[in-house]
Short mmCIF file of N, CA and C in Angstrom, two decimals:
data_model
loop_
_atom_site.label_atom_id
_atom_site.label_comp_id
_atom_site.label_asym_id
_atom_site.label_seq_id
_atom_site.Cartn_x
_atom_site.Cartn_y
_atom_site.Cartn_z
N UNK A 1 168.03 23.68 53.62
CA UNK A 1 166.93 22.54 53.00
C UNK A 1 167.58 21.94 51.52
N UNK A 2 166.95 20.57 51.24
CA UNK A 2 167.36 19.89 50.45
C UNK A 2 166.70 20.47 48.91
N UNK A 3 167.28 20.60 48.12
CA UNK A 3 166.89 20.91 46.99
C UNK A 3 166.05 19.47 46.61
N UNK A 4 165.08 19.78 45.59
CA UNK A 4 164.21 18.84 45.15
C UNK A 4 164.92 17.95 43.88
N UNK A 5 165.26 16.78 43.93
CA UNK A 5 165.59 15.55 42.68
C UNK A 5 164.44 14.91 41.99
N UNK A 6 163.54 14.91 41.77
CA UNK A 6 162.78 14.93 40.91
C UNK A 6 162.31 13.89 41.13
N UNK A 7 162.93 13.21 42.04
CA UNK A 7 161.64 11.53 43.08
C UNK A 7 161.04 11.84 43.81
N UNK A 8 159.82 11.09 43.72
CA UNK A 8 158.51 11.22 44.08
C UNK A 8 158.64 11.60 45.06
N UNK A 9 159.39 11.08 45.96
CA UNK A 9 159.14 11.37 47.67
C UNK A 9 159.25 13.02 48.18
N UNK A 10 160.21 13.15 46.91
CA UNK A 10 160.44 15.00 47.23
C UNK A 10 159.49 15.55 46.69
N UNK A 11 158.54 15.07 45.57
CA UNK A 11 157.38 16.02 44.83
C UNK A 11 156.84 15.80 46.04
N UNK A 12 156.30 14.87 46.26
CA UNK A 12 154.98 14.52 47.28
C UNK A 12 155.16 14.99 48.99
N UNK A 13 156.41 15.61 49.43
CA UNK A 13 155.96 15.25 50.50
C UNK A 13 156.36 14.70 51.54
N UNK A 14 156.39 13.01 50.99
CA UNK A 14 157.03 12.16 51.64
C UNK A 14 158.20 11.69 51.94
N UNK A 15 158.04 11.55 53.67
CA UNK A 15 159.59 11.47 54.20
C UNK A 15 160.21 10.80 53.65
N UNK A 16 161.52 11.49 53.90
CA UNK A 16 163.12 10.99 53.39
C UNK A 16 163.50 10.37 53.94
N UNK A 17 163.47 9.95 55.19
CA UNK A 17 163.99 9.39 56.60
C UNK A 17 163.32 8.97 57.55
N UNK A 18 162.77 7.46 58.00
CA UNK A 18 162.52 6.63 58.68
C UNK A 18 162.83 6.24 60.00
N UNK A 19 162.56 6.58 61.26
CA UNK A 19 163.51 5.97 62.04
C UNK A 19 162.64 5.22 62.98
N UNK A 20 162.69 4.25 63.48
CA UNK A 20 162.54 2.84 64.28
C UNK A 20 163.10 2.64 65.33
N UNK A 21 161.85 3.16 65.98
CA UNK A 21 162.31 2.88 67.82
C UNK A 21 161.49 3.38 68.41
N UNK A 22 162.82 3.23 69.49
CA UNK A 22 161.25 3.70 70.83
C UNK A 22 161.50 5.61 71.26
N UNK A 23 160.10 5.96 71.72
CA UNK A 23 160.88 7.38 72.55
C UNK A 23 159.99 7.17 73.99
N UNK A 24 161.19 7.49 74.02
CA UNK A 24 161.17 7.92 76.00
C UNK A 24 160.06 9.62 76.64
N UNK A 25 160.00 9.07 77.66
CA UNK A 25 159.74 9.82 78.18
C UNK A 25 160.22 10.42 79.57
N UNK A 26 160.92 11.45 79.26
CA UNK A 26 162.35 11.50 80.10
C UNK A 26 162.11 12.46 81.22
N UNK A 27 162.53 11.95 82.72
CA UNK A 27 162.27 12.93 83.31
C UNK A 27 163.25 14.50 83.88
N UNK A 28 163.28 15.41 84.08
CA UNK A 28 164.04 16.57 84.01
C UNK A 28 163.74 17.65 85.42
N UNK A 29 164.79 18.33 85.62
CA UNK A 29 165.22 18.42 86.94
C UNK A 29 163.72 19.24 87.14
N UNK A 30 163.47 19.51 88.03
CA UNK A 30 161.82 20.02 88.51
C UNK A 30 160.18 19.06 88.75
N UNK A 31 160.83 17.91 88.52
CA UNK A 31 159.06 17.20 87.90
C UNK A 31 159.00 16.61 86.74
N UNK A 32 159.72 17.85 85.90
CA UNK A 32 158.66 17.20 84.16
C UNK A 32 159.51 16.93 83.63
N UNK A 33 158.47 16.46 82.00
CA UNK A 33 159.07 15.59 81.21
C UNK A 33 159.60 16.27 80.02
N UNK A 34 160.01 15.58 78.83
CA UNK A 34 160.56 15.96 78.01
C UNK A 34 160.34 14.62 76.95
N UNK A 35 160.60 14.87 75.77
CA UNK A 35 160.69 13.91 75.29
C UNK A 35 162.06 13.42 74.83
N UNK A 36 162.26 11.85 74.79
CA UNK A 36 163.36 11.21 74.48
C UNK A 36 163.67 9.95 74.22
N UNK A 37 164.94 9.53 74.08
CA UNK A 37 165.22 7.85 73.17
C UNK A 37 166.21 8.33 72.39
N UNK A 38 166.16 7.38 71.57
CA UNK A 38 167.06 6.93 70.63
C UNK A 38 166.68 7.57 69.10
N UNK A 39 164.84 7.04 68.76
CA UNK A 39 164.72 7.33 68.52
C UNK A 39 163.96 9.32 67.94
N UNK A 40 164.16 9.85 68.66
CA UNK A 40 163.40 10.50 69.04
C UNK A 40 164.92 11.72 68.97
N UNK A 41 165.92 11.65 69.10
CA UNK A 41 166.95 11.92 69.31
C UNK A 41 168.06 12.23 68.16
N UNK A 42 167.31 10.99 67.41
CA UNK A 42 167.53 10.70 65.65
C UNK A 42 166.98 11.19 64.71
N UNK A 43 165.87 11.59 65.24
CA UNK A 43 164.43 11.93 64.34
C UNK A 43 165.06 13.60 64.11
N UNK A 44 165.43 14.60 65.51
CA UNK A 44 165.83 15.87 65.10
C UNK A 44 166.69 16.04 64.72
N UNK A 45 168.01 14.88 64.68
CA UNK A 45 169.18 15.80 64.27
C UNK A 45 169.00 15.50 62.85
N UNK A 46 168.18 14.64 62.04
CA UNK A 46 167.72 14.52 60.31
C UNK A 46 166.85 15.38 60.07
N UNK A 47 166.72 15.55 61.22
CA UNK A 47 165.03 17.06 60.27
C UNK A 47 166.56 18.81 60.82
N UNK A 48 167.07 18.44 61.37
CA UNK A 48 168.64 19.78 61.71
C UNK A 48 169.32 19.55 60.14
N UNK A 49 168.90 18.19 59.55
CA UNK A 49 170.10 18.26 57.94
C UNK A 49 169.69 18.47 56.75
N UNK A 50 167.92 18.46 57.25
CA UNK A 50 167.12 18.85 55.89
C UNK A 50 166.38 17.91 55.12
N UNK A 51 166.55 17.05 56.13
CA UNK A 51 165.65 15.49 55.89
C UNK A 51 164.11 15.67 56.70
N UNK A 52 162.89 15.11 55.33
CA UNK A 52 161.68 15.06 56.47
C UNK A 52 161.46 13.71 56.83
N UNK A 53 161.29 13.88 58.05
CA UNK A 53 161.23 12.65 59.05
C UNK A 53 159.92 11.84 59.58
N UNK A 54 159.31 10.65 59.37
CA UNK A 54 159.23 10.08 59.94
C UNK A 54 159.43 8.66 61.06
N UNK A 55 158.57 8.86 62.49
CA UNK A 55 158.86 8.12 63.71
C UNK A 55 158.10 6.78 63.34
N UNK A 56 158.24 5.70 63.11
CA UNK A 56 157.62 4.51 63.78
C UNK A 56 158.62 4.17 65.13
N UNK A 57 156.85 3.75 65.68
CA UNK A 57 157.22 3.43 67.76
C UNK A 57 156.50 2.77 68.04
N UNK A 58 156.15 2.36 68.82
CA UNK A 58 154.96 1.69 69.66
C UNK A 58 155.15 2.39 71.10
N UNK A 59 153.60 2.06 72.06
CA UNK A 59 153.43 2.53 73.20
C UNK A 59 152.28 1.75 74.41
N UNK A 60 152.78 1.69 74.83
CA UNK A 60 151.39 1.07 75.85
C UNK A 60 150.46 2.86 76.38
N UNK A 61 149.17 2.35 76.54
CA UNK A 61 148.44 3.04 76.90
C UNK A 61 148.90 4.30 77.85
N UNK A 62 148.57 5.39 77.78
CA UNK A 62 148.87 6.28 78.98
C UNK A 62 147.60 6.74 79.45
N UNK A 63 147.68 6.40 80.75
CA UNK A 63 147.09 6.51 82.02
C UNK A 63 146.33 8.75 81.99
#
């Protein structure tokens, strides 16, 4: 966990790490799906390192 530094983002819960990119829907064995893509994996690892993460992406309508 990151120690508070006194800056605004630490006090109000705002993200400390912004990921901009694509999130995909990966096919897994057995025919299921799981989130994937560069933005997804980058965000997961940043969170594990203690960052409060936000992801900015776009998507088409889902059927």
